[in-house]
Structure formats: structure tokens, C-alpha cells
Coordinates of C-alpha atoms in Angstrom, one line a residue:
M1 CA 63.0 61.1 44.9
W2 CA 60.9 62.0 48.0
R3 CA 62.6 64.2 50.6
S4 CA 60.8 65.4 53.7
P5 CA 61.7 66.3 57.3
K6 CA 61.6 63.1 59.3
R7 CA 59.6 64.6 62.1
T8 CA 56.7 65.5 59.8
V9 CA 56.4 62.0 58.5
L10 CA 56.7 60.4 61.9
V11 CA 54.1 62.7 63.4
G12 CA 51.7 61.7 60.7
L13 CA 52.5 58.0 61.3
T14 CA 51.9 58.5 65.0
I15 CA 48.5 60.1 64.4
L16 CA 47.5 57.2 62.1
L17 CA 48.7 54.6 64.6
V18 CA 46.9 56.1 67.6
G19 CA 43.6 55.7 65.7
T20 CA 44.4 52.0 64.8
A21 CA 46.0 50.8 68.1
G22 CA 42.8 49.3 69.5
A23 CA 42.1 47.3 66.3
A24 CA 45.7 46.2 66.0
A25 CA 45.9 44.1 69.2
G26 CA 47.1 40.6 69.9
T27 CA 48.4 38.7 66.9
D28 CA 47.5 41.7 64.7
R29 CA 50.4 43.4 66.3
P30 CA 53.1 40.7 66.2
N31 CA 56.5 41.1 67.6
V32 CA 58.9 41.4 64.6
I33 CA 62.4 39.8 64.6
F34 CA 64.7 40.2 61.6
I35 CA 67.9 38.1 61.8
L36 CA 70.5 39.2 59.2
A37 CA 73.6 37.0 58.6
D38 CA 76.6 38.7 57.0
D39 CA 77.9 37.2 53.7
L40 CA 75.9 34.0 54.0
G41 CA 75.4 32.4 50.6
Y42 CA 72.2 31.2 49.0
G43 CA 73.5 27.6 49.3
D44 CA 74.9 27.8 52.8
L45 CA 71.9 26.3 54.6
G46 CA 70.8 22.7 54.5
S47 CA 67.3 23.8 53.4
Y48 CA 68.8 25.4 50.3
G49 CA 71.0 22.4 49.4
Q50 CA 74.1 22.7 51.6
R51 CA 75.5 19.2 52.2
V52 CA 78.6 19.9 54.3
I53 CA 77.8 22.5 56.9
R54 CA 75.2 21.6 59.4
T55 CA 72.3 24.0 60.0
P56 CA 69.6 22.0 61.8
S57 CA 67.9 25.0 63.6
L58 CA 67.5 27.0 60.4
D59 CA 66.4 23.9 58.5
R60 CA 63.7 23.4 61.2
M61 CA 62.7 27.0 60.9
A62 CA 62.3 26.5 57.1
A63 CA 60.3 23.3 57.7
E64 CA 58.0 25.1 60.2
G65 CA 57.5 28.2 58.0
I66 CA 58.1 29.5 54.5
R67 CA 61.3 29.1 52.5
F68 CA 61.5 31.8 49.7
T69 CA 63.4 30.7 46.7
Q70 CA 63.5 34.0 44.7
F71 CA 64.2 36.6 47.4
Y72 CA 66.9 39.2 46.9
A73 CA 69.2 41.3 49.1
G74 CA 69.2 45.1 48.7
A75 CA 72.7 45.1 47.3
T76 CA 75.8 43.0 46.8
V77 CA 77.8 44.5 49.7
C78 CA 77.0 45.3 53.3
A79 CA 76.1 49.0 53.7
P80 CA 73.8 49.6 50.8
S81 CA 72.0 46.3 51.4
R82 CA 71.2 47.4 54.9
S83 CA 70.2 50.9 53.7
V84 CA 67.7 49.3 51.4
L85 CA 66.4 47.1 54.2
M86 CA 65.9 50.0 56.6
T87 CA 64.5 52.6 54.2
G88 CA 62.5 50.5 51.7
Q89 CA 64.3 52.3 48.8
H90 CA 66.3 50.5 46.1
T91 CA 70.0 51.4 45.4
G92 CA 69.0 53.9 42.7
H93 CA 67.1 55.9 45.3
T94 CA 68.4 55.2 48.8
H95 CA 71.1 57.5 50.3
V96 CA 73.7 54.8 51.0
R97 CA 74.6 53.1 47.8
G98 CA 77.9 51.5 48.5
N99 CA 80.6 50.9 51.2
A100 CA 82.1 54.3 51.8
R101 CA 83.3 56.6 54.5
G102 CA 81.8 59.4 56.5
T103 CA 78.4 60.8 55.7
A104 CA 78.2 59.0 52.4
Q105 CA 77.7 55.8 54.5
S106 CA 75.3 57.4 57.0
L107 CA 71.6 57.7 56.9
R108 CA 70.2 61.2 57.2
E109 CA 67.8 62.9 59.5
E110 CA 65.1 62.9 56.8
D111 CA 65.5 59.1 56.0
V112 CA 62.6 57.2 57.6
T113 CA 63.5 53.7 58.8
V114 CA 61.5 50.5 59.5
A115 CA 62.5 51.0 63.1
E116 CA 60.9 54.4 63.2
V117 CA 57.7 53.2 61.8
L118 CA 57.5 50.5 64.4
K119 CA 58.6 52.8 67.2
S120 CA 55.8 55.2 66.2
A121 CA 53.4 52.3 66.6
G122 CA 54.5 51.9 70.2
Y123 CA 57.0 49.1 69.6
A124 CA 60.2 48.8 71.6
T125 CA 63.0 48.7 69.1
G126 CA 66.4 47.0 69.6
L127 CA 69.4 46.6 67.3
F128 CA 72.1 44.1 68.2
S129 CA 75.4 43.5 66.4
K130 CA 76.4 45.4 63.2
W131 CA 74.8 48.7 62.0
G132 CA 77.1 50.2 59.4
L133 CA 74.9 53.2 58.6
G134 CA 76.2 56.0 60.8
E135 CA 78.5 56.5 63.8
V136 CA 78.5 58.6 67.0
G137 CA 77.9 62.3 66.1
M138 CA 76.2 61.4 62.7
E139 CA 72.6 61.6 61.8
G140 CA 72.7 57.9 61.0
H141 CA 73.5 56.7 64.5
P142 CA 71.0 54.0 65.3
L143 CA 69.6 55.9 68.3
S144 CA 68.7 58.7 65.9
Q145 CA 67.1 56.2 63.4
G146 CA 64.4 54.7 65.6
F147 CA 66.2 52.3 67.9
D148 CA 65.7 52.5 71.6
A149 CA 68.5 50.1 72.3
F150 CA 71.8 49.3 70.5
Y151 CA 74.7 47.0 71.4
G152 CA 77.4 46.1 68.9
Y153 CA 79.4 47.6 66.1
L154 CA 78.8 50.9 64.4
N155 CA 81.1 50.6 61.4
Q156 CA 82.2 47.9 59.0
V157 CA 85.9 47.7 59.8
H158 CA 85.3 47.4 63.5
A159 CA 82.8 44.7 62.8
H160 CA 85.4 42.6 60.9
N161 CA 87.0 41.7 64.3
Y162 CA 85.2 39.0 66.4
Y163 CA 87.6 39.8 69.3
P164 CA 87.4 43.7 69.4
E165 CA 88.7 45.8 72.3
F166 CA 85.2 47.3 72.8
L167 CA 81.6 47.3 71.6
W168 CA 79.1 50.1 71.8
R169 CA 76.1 50.1 74.1
G170 CA 74.1 53.1 72.9
L171 CA 76.7 56.0 73.0
E172 CA 78.9 54.2 75.5
K173 CA 82.1 52.2 74.7
V174 CA 82.1 48.9 76.6
S175 CA 85.6 47.5 77.0
L176 CA 86.3 43.9 76.4
R177 CA 89.0 41.5 77.5
N178 CA 90.7 41.4 74.1
K179 CA 93.9 43.0 72.8
V180 CA 94.0 44.1 69.1
E181 CA 96.9 44.7 66.8
R182 CA 95.9 47.7 64.7
T183 CA 96.4 47.8 61.0
P184 CA 96.8 51.0 58.9
R185 CA 93.3 50.9 57.3
P186 CA 91.6 54.1 58.4
Y187 CA 87.9 54.1 58.1
G188 CA 86.2 57.4 59.2
G189 CA 88.8 57.8 61.9
F190 CA 88.7 54.1 62.9
E191 CA 91.5 51.7 62.2
G192 CA 91.0 48.0 61.7
G193 CA 92.9 45.2 63.4
W194 CA 93.1 41.6 64.5
A195 CA 93.3 40.2 68.0
T196 CA 96.5 39.0 69.6
E197 CA 94.8 38.3 72.9
R198 CA 91.3 36.7 72.8
G199 CA 89.2 36.8 75.9
E200 CA 85.6 37.5 74.7
Y201 CA 84.0 36.5 71.4
S202 CA 81.7 39.3 70.3
H203 CA 79.0 37.1 68.7
D204 CA 78.4 35.3 72.0
L205 CA 78.2 38.6 73.9
I206 CA 75.8 40.0 71.4
M207 CA 73.5 37.0 71.5
R208 CA 73.4 37.1 75.3
E209 CA 72.4 40.8 75.3
A210 CA 69.8 40.2 72.5
L211 CA 68.1 37.3 74.4
A212 CA 68.0 39.3 77.6
W213 CA 66.5 42.3 75.8
V214 CA 63.7 40.0 74.3
E215 CA 62.9 38.8 77.8
E216 CA 62.6 42.3 79.0
Q217 CA 60.2 43.2 76.2
M218 CA 58.0 40.1 76.3
D219 CA 54.8 41.8 77.6
A220 CA 54.6 44.5 74.9
P221 CA 55.3 44.5 71.1
F222 CA 58.9 44.7 70.1
F223 CA 61.1 44.9 67.0
L224 CA 64.5 43.1 67.2
Y225 CA 67.0 43.7 64.4
L226 CA 69.6 41.1 65.0
A227 CA 72.3 41.9 62.4
L228 CA 74.9 39.3 63.1
T229 CA 78.4 39.4 61.7
I230 CA 78.7 35.7 61.0
P231 CA 80.1 34.5 58.7
H232 CA 81.9 37.7 57.5
A233 CA 85.7 37.4 57.7
N234 CA 88.1 39.4 59.8
N235 CA 89.8 40.8 56.7
E236 CA 92.7 42.2 58.7
A237 CA 93.4 38.7 60.2
T238 CA 93.4 37.2 56.7
R239 CA 96.0 39.7 55.7
A240 CA 98.1 39.2 58.8
V241 CA 97.9 35.5 59.4
G242 CA 96.1 34.0 56.4
D243 CA 93.0 33.0 58.4
G244 CA 90.0 35.4 58.9
A245 CA 87.4 32.8 60.1
E246 CA 87.6 33.6 63.8
V247 CA 85.7 31.3 66.1
P248 CA 86.4 30.0 69.6
E249 CA 86.3 26.4 68.6
Y250 CA 85.8 24.3 65.5
G251 CA 83.2 22.1 67.1
L252 CA 81.8 19.4 64.7
Y253 CA 84.6 20.2 62.2
D254 CA 87.6 20.0 64.5
E255 CA 88.7 16.6 63.2
E256 CA 88.1 17.3 59.5
N257 CA 91.2 17.2 57.3
W258 CA 90.6 20.8 56.2
P259 CA 92.6 24.0 56.4
N260 CA 91.7 26.1 59.5
P261 CA 89.9 28.8 57.5
D262 CA 87.5 26.1 56.2
K263 CA 86.9 24.7 59.6
G264 CA 86.3 28.2 60.9
Q265 CA 83.9 29.1 58.2
A266 CA 81.8 26.0 58.8
A267 CA 82.0 26.4 62.6
M268 CA 80.8 30.0 62.5
I269 CA 77.7 29.1 60.4
T270 CA 76.8 26.2 62.7
R271 CA 77.4 28.4 65.7
M272 CA 75.0 31.0 64.3
D273 CA 72.5 28.2 63.6
R274 CA 72.7 27.0 67.2
D275 CA 72.0 30.5 68.5
V276 CA 69.0 31.0 66.1
G277 CA 67.6 27.8 67.6
T278 CA 68.2 29.1 71.1
L279 CA 66.2 32.3 70.3
L280 CA 63.3 30.3 68.8
R281 CA 63.1 28.0 71.8
R282 CA 63.2 31.0 74.1
L283 CA 60.3 32.6 72.4
A284 CA 58.3 29.4 72.9
E285 CA 59.4 29.2 76.6
L286 CA 58.2 32.8 77.1
G287 CA 54.9 31.9 75.4
I288 CA 55.2 34.5 72.7
D289 CA 56.2 32.4 69.7
D290 CA 52.7 32.5 68.3
R291 CA 52.7 36.3 68.3
T292 CA 56.2 36.7 66.9
L293 CA 57.2 36.9 63.2
V294 CA 60.8 35.8 62.8
M295 CA 62.6 36.4 59.5
F296 CA 66.1 35.2 58.5
S297 CA 68.2 36.3 55.6
S298 CA 71.7 37.4 54.5
D299 CA 72.9 40.9 53.4
N300 CA 74.5 39.6 50.2
G301 CA 76.1 36.6 48.6
P302 CA 79.0 34.6 50.0
H303 CA 82.7 35.6 50.2
N304 CA 86.1 33.9 50.5
E305 CA 87.7 36.8 52.3
S306 CA 88.7 34.6 55.2
N307 CA 90.8 32.6 52.8
H308 CA 88.6 29.5 52.9
D309 CA 87.9 27.3 49.9
L310 CA 84.6 28.2 48.2
L311 CA 84.6 25.0 46.2
R312 CA 84.4 22.9 49.4
F313 CA 81.0 24.4 50.5
N314 CA 79.5 25.6 47.2
P315 CA 77.9 28.5 49.0
S316 CA 76.2 30.0 45.9
G317 CA 74.5 26.7 45.1
N318 CA 73.6 26.7 41.4
L319 CA 73.8 30.5 41.1
R320 CA 76.5 32.4 39.3
G321 CA 78.7 34.8 41.3
I322 CA 79.5 35.8 44.8
K323 CA 79.6 38.9 46.9
R324 CA 80.3 42.0 44.7
D325 CA 78.6 40.4 41.7
L326 CA 75.2 41.5 40.5
Y327 CA 74.6 38.0 39.1
D328 CA 72.2 36.1 41.3
G329 CA 75.0 34.5 43.4
G330 CA 75.8 38.0 44.7
I331 CA 72.3 39.1 45.5
R332 CA 69.8 36.2 45.7
V333 CA 69.8 35.2 49.4
P334 CA 68.1 32.6 51.6
F335 CA 65.0 34.1 53.2
L336 CA 62.9 32.3 55.8
A337 CA 59.8 33.4 57.6
W338 CA 58.4 31.7 60.8
W339 CA 55.3 32.6 62.7
P340 CA 53.6 29.7 64.5
G341 CA 49.8 29.7 64.1
T342 CA 49.9 32.2 61.3
I343 CA 52.3 30.8 58.8
A344 CA 51.4 27.3 57.8
P345 CA 54.5 25.0 58.0
G346 CA 56.3 23.3 55.1
Q347 CA 55.8 26.0 52.5
T348 CA 58.0 27.1 49.6
S349 CA 57.3 30.4 47.9
D350 CA 58.6 31.6 44.5
H351 CA 57.4 35.1 45.2
I352 CA 59.9 37.6 43.9
G353 CA 60.8 40.0 46.6
Y354 CA 63.7 41.9 48.1
F355 CA 64.9 43.7 51.2
G356 CA 63.1 46.9 50.4
D357 CA 59.8 45.1 50.9
L358 CA 60.2 44.9 54.7
M359 CA 58.9 48.4 55.0
A360 CA 55.6 47.8 53.3
T361 CA 55.2 44.4 55.0
V362 CA 55.6 46.0 58.4
A363 CA 53.1 48.8 57.5
D364 CA 50.7 46.2 56.2
L365 CA 50.9 44.0 59.4
L366 CA 50.3 47.1 61.5
D367 CA 47.5 48.4 59.2
V368 CA 49.2 51.8 58.7
D369 CA 50.4 53.8 55.8
R370 CA 54.1 53.4 54.9
P371 CA 56.2 56.5 54.4
P372 CA 56.0 58.0 50.9
G373 CA 58.8 57.5 48.4
T374 CA 59.6 53.9 49.0
D375 CA 60.1 51.1 46.4
S376 CA 58.3 48.5 48.6
I377 CA 55.6 45.9 48.2
S378 CA 54.2 44.0 51.2
F379 CA 54.7 40.2 51.2
A380 CA 52.3 39.9 54.2
P381 CA 49.6 38.2 52.0
T382 CA 52.2 35.4 51.3
L383 CA 52.9 35.1 55.0
R384 CA 49.2 34.9 55.9
G385 CA 48.5 32.3 53.2
R386 CA 46.6 34.6 50.9
P387 CA 48.5 34.2 47.6
G388 CA 45.6 35.7 45.6
E389 CA 46.1 39.0 47.3
Q390 CA 49.9 39.1 46.8
R391 CA 51.0 42.0 44.6
T392 CA 54.2 41.7 42.6
H393 CA 56.9 44.2 41.5
D394 CA 57.1 45.5 38.0
Y395 CA 60.8 45.0 38.4
L396 CA 63.7 44.9 40.9
Y397 CA 66.7 47.1 40.5
W398 CA 70.3 47.3 41.8
E399 CA 73.4 49.4 41.1
F400 CA 77.0 48.9 42.3
Y401 CA 79.9 51.3 42.3
E402 CA 82.9 49.0 42.8
A403 CA 84.9 47.0 40.2
G404 CA 84.0 49.4 37.4
S405 CA 80.3 49.6 38.4
A406 CA 77.3 47.6 37.3
Q407 CA 73.5 47.7 37.2
A408 CA 71.0 44.8 37.3
V409 CA 67.3 44.4 36.8
R410 CA 65.0 41.4 37.5
L411 CA 61.9 41.7 35.2
R412 CA 59.6 38.7 35.3
Q413 CA 61.7 35.7 34.2
W414 CA 64.4 38.0 32.8
K415 CA 67.6 39.2 34.5
G416 CA 69.6 42.0 32.9
V417 CA 73.2 42.9 33.9
R418 CA 75.0 45.9 32.5
K419 CA 78.7 46.7 33.2
P420 CA 79.7 49.4 33.5
M421 CA 76.5 51.1 34.6
L422 CA 74.7 53.5 32.2
T423 CA 77.0 52.8 29.2
G424 CA 77.9 49.1 29.1
R425 CA 76.4 46.4 27.0
L426 CA 73.4 44.6 28.5
E427 CA 73.6 40.9 29.2
L428 CA 70.3 39.1 29.3
Y429 CA 69.4 35.8 31.1
D430 CA 66.2 33.8 31.5
V431 CA 66.7 32.9 35.1
L432 CA 63.8 30.5 35.2
R433 CA 65.3 28.3 32.5
D434 CA 69.0 29.3 33.2
E435 CA 69.3 29.8 37.0
G436 CA 73.1 29.9 36.7
E437 CA 73.0 32.9 34.2
R438 CA 75.3 31.0 31.8
Y439 CA 73.6 31.8 28.5
D440 CA 73.4 35.4 27.4
V441 CA 70.3 35.7 25.1
A442 CA 70.3 39.4 24.6
R443 CA 70.6 39.1 20.8
N444 CA 67.4 37.0 20.7
Y445 CA 65.2 39.4 22.6
P446 CA 66.0 43.0 21.6
D447 CA 62.6 44.2 22.9
V448 CA 63.3 42.9 26.4
V449 CA 66.8 44.4 26.2
E450 CA 65.3 47.8 25.3
E451 CA 62.8 47.6 28.1
I452 CA 65.4 46.7 30.7
E453 CA 67.7 49.5 29.5
R454 CA 64.9 52.0 29.9
I455 CA 64.2 50.7 33.5
M456 CA 67.9 51.0 34.3
N457 CA 68.1 54.6 33.1
E458 CA 64.9 55.6 34.9
A459 CA 65.6 53.8 38.2
H460 CA 69.0 55.4 38.6
V461 CA 68.6 58.8 40.2
A462 CA 71.8 60.9 40.3
H463 CA 73.3 61.5 43.7
P464 CA 76.3 63.7 44.6
N465 CA 78.0 61.0 46.7
W466 CA 77.6 58.3 44.0
T467 CA 78.9 59.1 40.6
P468 CA 79.2 56.3 38.0
P469 CA 82.8 55.9 36.8
S470 CA 81.9 57.0 33.3
N471 CA 80.8 60.3 34.7
R472 CA 83.9 61.1 36.8

């Protein structure tokens, strides 16, 4: 796996970009917005089959752009999925391969992020809401990873609370009008908690800051990474009071005869949908919507950590599994792309891509070289309506270190899952015919099994922080 001092790579990128800046003007240098929901399932949006929760803004975004049907997250839990998104390396190569503590869950100085590529191209870069890849004093802090502006949460446990006592603005703690009952769950020196006094809802504060930042950047190219915490549960509140779906009001669902966690889950998603709509309208009001590429997705599959009823909403749709599974319900995610005037409306794409492809796509849009050592293929041809130019992956790969560990590979129509990783028996599914991964056909296709096992063995590169259980 490639390792190189970051400054060397970024100096090279800057030299390349200086030479191409004149050619990459106007719509050739679009603003880039990536909106990431937290634990939103493949079936949680109306455009993906949701029949209970209302998501009109995102459904309109789908109708006005491209809805991808076979797009995958970087991992089945938060931190590694975000590491894949930022570095363009799959979980067999990227530094952060699971939810962990300390430097194991921090990007390093030598890791090159999408934000750094864009910053080297002269983009303003802003991160709002949840980071999860490095804290104050670590090499992975967002201000050390290519972001000019940051407002939100640095670590996962802090981000579980929608009514925290503070948020971070850059390196500064900003106090909020909330009081938190701390719980003994230390996380890199930080304890989790749940609010006993609720004055300010963090999601609303973060959206306000993000919208203001966009307005400030409207005259020059910018990259907004809006990594929302909705609909992730406050796990500590679930443990304490049985309801982790924190939201100021239930809105459309207030009169439903549902338990409160169910009302809160639906209300959070509809609230997020409302705010995505507000952002898209603001881009149009500023006159920059036709030079802004907006993408929307989720970091992994759905959860029931708030204590809500999964059966009520069917958040995985027809897919098998949820968060922490490497079946498609844990990793196949909604993915929408919207760019008025460039992306033709009303499209559905079955292109097979994943989070790591953002790196190559950004480099392609800017007409620059991507950093070496990535596992990334641009989907810009699909965005631009040039399917004949669209390259495809030889395969996609995932590995996971919880619950005894697992590996997965998507190879053409085939999906292989091995538990535990490296030593387990491979399950094989034809996901084009069997989307729900119900019928293991490994015995019928020994050559495919052998090919996928070879890929799994080669794609996994040993890392001192991430040791498969069988090797411990």
C-alpha cells in the first residue's frame, strides 16, 4: 500500500492544478456538496420504496437527478466508511478500518483526503457536523486534513447526543444551552451522555452554520462536506430512558399511535429531508445551483439502536441485513446526484460504485491526477450522461472487525461473504437474481468461490491496528 509524505503529494497536485486552472473555469469547476446521513437505510427514502416516512425533498432531488441503485458505503459502521470516503481506499487498505479509540481511528499526516485535493485546486473547504477521524491534537483533526472550516462533533460518542453541552468550531469549544448526564463510557478521554436539560438541538445549529458558510463562499468554488448525524440514535439515551431518537418535535407523526422511538425516528428523517430541501432552494436563490454538484448518501445501513421498530419502516427494503452486516442491507446505500443543467433529470443508474470513488470523481471533474494508491474509479461519465465512457470496478471489497469479523466482495453479479475473515466458509449470492441474499449458491459455482477467495486474500493488507480475530 502506498505511503508518502502528504506535503510531497499536495505540492505535486498544486503544480498540476495551477497549470489547469484557466481551463477549469465555470461549470468545469463545480462546487461540490456531499451530504452524508448517519445510519439511513437503503429503503428509508420514498424514491427507494419507503411508504411510511415522508421524504419529499430528497424524492424531488432524485427526480431531478440520478438515483443510483447499486451504490455502496465504504463500510458497515461509521468511522471506516468515512475513512474510505475521504481517502479513496477500501477497508483492506485505508488506515481506519473500524470504530476504535485513539490513533487507530485517526487519519495520519500522510493520508491524502478529498478535501486536500480540492483545497489544492483553490476550493474553500468546509466540514459541518460529524467527523470521527481524529480529535484535537491528532494528525486526523479536520483542520489538518484539508478543511478550512469545521463546526460540529469530532468523535462518535459525542455525536450520539443531539443536545450536547458543546460543539467544536475549529479548535474552539462552543458552549450550548444543554445539560448532559454523563455515562461511564470513556472514548479517547471523552464520556458519552444524554441530555437532562434541552435548549439547543445540534442538527438545527449545524444546518444554520452550513447554510451561512455556503452563502459566504458563493463567488468562488467550494466543497461542503455535510456529514449529518440524523438518524443515528443517542445510544446513551436508549440505555437510560429507552428512547434514543431525539428530536425537538414529532411533527407529521405526532398523532400516530406509535411508541415514541418510532415517532422520533420518522421525524428525524423528515426533518433532515426538509433541511436538504432548504439547501437546494438556497443554491437556486443564490444563482449557483447550475454550477453545484450535490450528492446525498448514508454511511452504512440502518439501525435500531434508538429502540424503534425496524419492521414498521422496513429501512433495508428488499435487502438482507442492517448496520454491522456485510450483507447488502448493511452496506448498499441510497445515493443521489443532482446538478441542474449537467445531470439530466429522471435518471436511474445501475452503475456499481462505492464511497472510495468520490476521490477519482473529484479529480476527474477538476481534470487533475488523483493521489496514487487509491482504489477509486470516477463516476463522472455517468453524471455527465456519457455511459459509454464509464469504467467499472473489477470488484469491490470490504472487511469488518466486530462480531467475529467478516469480509465481502462484489464481483459482477456475485456477492461473496466470509465469516470469520480469512478462514471462514464463503457464502455466495447472485444479487441480480437474489437481491435479498437468501440463497447461498457456493456449491454450484466453485470457480467463482475460488476467484472471490483469492480477491479477499489479496485485498486484505495487514495492519498493526487491525488484526483478524483468528490471528490474535
